[in-house]
Amino acid sequence: MWISSVVSLAALAAFANGQLENAFSPPHYPSPWMRGGNGWQDAYAKAQAFVSQLTLLEKVNLTTGVGWEGEACVGNTGSIPRLNFRGLCMQDSPLGIRFADNVSAFPAGMNAAATWTTRLFKSRGNAMGSEHRDKGIDAQLGPAAGPLGRFAAGGRNWEGFSVDPVLTGVALAETVKGIQDAGVIATAKHFIGNEQEHNRDKSGDQNAYSSNIGDKTLHELYLWHVQHYKNISKYANVRAGVGSIMCSYNRINNSYASQNSYTLNYLLKNELDFQGFVMSDWWAQHSGVDSALAGLDMSMAGDQGLASGDTYWGSNLTAAVLNGTIPQWRLDDMVTRIMSAYYKVGRDTARVPINFNSWSLETYGYIHPQASEGYQQINEHVNVQADHKDLIREIGGASTVLLKNTNNALPLNKPKSVAIIGEDAHDNPAGPNACADRGCNVGTLAMGWGSGTANFPYLIAPVTALKAQAAGDHTTVTNVSNNYDFDAITKAVTGAEVAIVFGNADGGEDYITVDGNQGDRNNLTLWGNADAVIQHVASIHPNTIIVLHTIGAVIVEDYKNHPNVTAILWAGLPGQESGNAITDILYGHRNPSAKNVFTWGKKREDYGTDVIYDPGTLNPQQDYTEGVFIDYRHFDAQGIEPSYEFGFGLSYTNFSYSDLKIEKQAPGPYQPTTGQTSAAPTFGTIDYDPKNAEFPPGWHSVKLYVYPYIDGPVPTNQTQNLPKGATDSSPQPKLPAGGSGGGNRQLWDVMYTVSATVTNTGSVKGTEIPQLYLNLGGPDDPKVVLRGFDDLILDPQESETFTYEITRRDISNWDTASQNWVVSSYPKTVYVGSSSRNLPLTGPLN
Ligand SMILES: *[C@@H]1O[C@H](CO)[C@@H](O)[C@H](O)[C@H]1NC(C)=O
Ligand SMILES: *[C@@H]1O[C@H](CO)[C@@H](O)[C@H](O)[C@H]1NC(C)=O
Ligand SMILES: *[C@@H]1O[C@H](CO)[C@@H](O)[C@H](O)[C@H]1NC(C)=O
Ligand SMILES: *[C@@H]1O[C@H](CO)[C@@H](O)[C@H](O)[C@H]1NC(C)=O
Ligand SMILES: *[C@@H]1O[C@H](CO)[C@@H](O)[C@H](O)[C@H]1NC(C)=O
Ligand SMILES: *[C@@H]1O[C@H](CO)[C@@H](O)[C@H](O)[C@H]1NC(C)=O
Ligand SMILES: *[C@@H]1O[C@H](CO)[C@@H](O)[C@H](O)[C@H]1NC(C)=O
Ligand SMILES: *[C@@H]1O[C@H](CO)[C@@H](O)[C@H](O)[C@H]1NC(C)=O
Ligand SMILES: *[C@@H]1O[C@H](CO)[C@@H](O)[C@H](O)[C@H]1NC(C)=O
Ligand SMILES: *[C@@H]1O[C@H](CO)[C@@H](O)[C@H](O)[C@H]1NC(C)=O
Ligand SMILES: *[C@@H]1O[C@H](CO)[C@@H](O)[C@H](O)[C@H]1NC(C)=O
């Protein structure tokens, strides 16, 4: 590192004072080269053999997208015709296949998390992965886990899992494993600090916001789940490791995520020993040489801007290698990482031809849509849905949180009459896919909007499924979809035994604005008059049941304690089987077991952190001065009572907790990793004659397409201000906290084994989610942090043992001075219970 310690001390002081305008990211070079560790040995050997036979142009082809709408997928790299190797196909989204027909629309990541069930995380990942595989996709652009959820109003929180890094880490790891077991590369995203949509990206002179995150905060909160997906063997015990990670649009400490050498080289590839490849978000790349040296491995969509025709890489990367600015080893490392991911998940045997086209659902069309070239069959309409609807319905029910249930309002049992009220219970009259990328909020809400979407094959609205149930029960149904027609609503609920009111709150990605909401929500209330509908029905009906389809927390305090509101359910974004899933819960075909994946605040200000809608500057700064204190950590620390806490959720039965046992283990002392890496390897030889890198004679270029060929002389006289050490290929020191997948392997040593007994004390079968929290004892530590959980299926009066192995990492804090994890001397406490605020069992970790 060549920045003097004086500068870094100044920056640290500024950070302590909460002034981070000058926050900077320390340079870290060279970019760590892949070593084939952490279960990547076989894939690495195959990749090495493959890459060794490639020419310079062929290598560059695999690193760079061909440009927006150049080929069938949302992202496509160049190909290697000589070896009959087609380019890689990257396709959205984290909840299914975007831009295709005959695919499933899965519950959002947030709903998957709300099940707190590892089996379902993995089954969902595997089902999504198999759909991607059968459409010919090489890499699914998911799962998402960034944003983590620093802002309750954040537009894309629902694409990811939970504001808690442990729940997110487990869900992410299992989803990755499910996807990759199906033979498709998973792409975990977005790395890192992409917590709001407003100003996330560079636009002319307007810089993206800078997420200024302290080292301790980064390690203890925002990077925690990333570590998980490096060593998932603890939870999933076979192949570990996500194939790809997508870096985000924003800056971190004023350096763009796609060229931040500290986050990519130091944290991800060195400390966490990440062996896969780093892909840019679409046009999040802002430099050629700099991003290459800072650790980026793949440029997406390949063009500098949407269909701009020019590229930072492609021919520019070829030139930068030819003139010696980018060393061969760095290019080889990019390609080897990409091909290792390819072999690791078994693409060499799982690959089928790409049989869909993102840019048209017609059977015939252009294979190069941007250029309107190559008219041919582009869609085979392969139906990849299999029986995934059953899993989607199961997750829909298992992710529905029962927040309130009084007077045994639920489950319903053949009521004489039911009134179904609210637009959110009904179909969008124009169809569930009427708005591109789900960019409107009409009818029932089952996914947010933006690139994190899929086309619904169908969408079961609640009214449809409830009417089917009612028909079997001989129940009379009235229903009103118009949220402004209170006369009709009054008429419909009068005399009904039960009134079920549906409301929603939507959000998504910033390139679509819906009802004035540019991705991030403008408020935390319900949309389309639904709060008023709830108040109206509750004022006239004594058995009002509320169902909420929302992308995150909404303010429920106004009606939560209303005596006529007998039950409240949060159903999140359940996907295509929405109506069937909520009917299962309302009628007790499935006993609710879901738990909150975020805190429900009584008012917006209670969250302490909020979206900055208008930074009023071309250089927006977001200082993470709250440290690790977001969501429940913040509410706990400030003594703020929420409406419903993180981890909370009711059942139709009751559970009791007893018999906490804490057993100390003796794994031996923690050893910092020492030693050096090997020198950077190169694979094959590079022909440095620029003549051989030119367009082949008679070459036909597709319009706006990105190629690896050079067109004109290679610049050799430019002044280079390369960061110190950036091209150094000699052995490099390992980091004390690094050395293996996810960091120092001793971080996963088991320090304590904790167990407790959970008993079903009610009269129906149910699933309980026991949760284990820790207090690490220090003055800067949160009151409690989640560390483990399980799902136990219990018959009435049945007991089962919940066990969690507390690892060294679980009880460690990040020490900025030694750049390592340390176990402090403060007394530590373990808690077990049913939510972050209901922890009946407690004991010391001695
Ligand atoms: C950002 O700056 C803070 C304060 O100096 C530092 O602790 C942290 O490591 C930096 N993070 C990155 C990603 O550069
Ligand atoms: C992952 O963690 C397990 C312990 O759960 C350990 O045995 C294994 O060696 C670790 N794998 C890597 C690649 O570090
Ligand atoms: C690079 O990829 C493009 C697009 O697939 C292809 O047309 C071209 O032949 C490839 N070049 C080489 C040298 O393989
Ligand atoms: C596939 O999707 C098309 C719409 O593009 C639809 O017409 C067709 O019925 C679907 N086929 C199946 C088997 O679902
Ligand atoms: C190479 O990069 C420069 C600088 O961004 C750009 O002007 C040029 O168009 C790029 N070349 C190609 C072929 O895209
Ligand atoms: C009741 O639901 C049906 C769909 O089952 C719908 O067509 C109808 O418009 C709804 N009625 C009202 C008054 O909203
Ligand atoms: C909150 O935003 C939604 C969506 O734009 C809107 O329908 C609702 O009226 C807003 N709530 C308030 C209190 O303004
Ligand atoms: C509850 O509903 C009844 C009608 O059944 C109504 O008379 C009463 O005012 C409602 N209570 C409240 C607090 O609105
Ligand atoms: C659960 O326990 C509470 C308090 O003891 C009781 O009021 C309630 O009826 C029980 N619920 C069930 C479903 O057993
Ligand atoms: C080598 O080529 C690249 C790509 O055009 C350019 O950015 C770089 O400045 C060149 N290096 C030298 C020393 O001219
Ligand atoms: C580099 O060489 C080109 C072509 O000879 C010339 O136009 C340009 O001025 C030179 N640039 C520098 C920085 O010397």
PDB file of C-alpha atoms in Angstrom, residues 58 105 195 302 424 650 667 714:
ATOM      1  CA  GLU A  58     -10.428 -15.834 -27.581  1.00  0.00           C
ATOM      2  CA  ALA A 105     -42.638 -17.115 -11.078  1.00  0.00           C
ATOM      3  CA  GLU A 195     -28.647  -0.040  -0.185  1.00  0.00           C
ATOM      4  CA  GLY A 302     -19.857  -5.318 -22.507  1.00  0.00           C
ATOM      5  CA  ASP A 424     -55.041  -6.531  -3.841  1.00  0.00           C
ATOM      6  CA  LEU A 650     -47.583 -16.836  15.471  1.00  0.00           C
ATOM      7  CA  PRO A 667     -10.750 -26.502  19.458  1.00  0.00           C
ATOM      8  CA  VAL A 714      -2.252  -0.049 -30.400  1.00  0.00           C
TER       9      VAL A 714
END
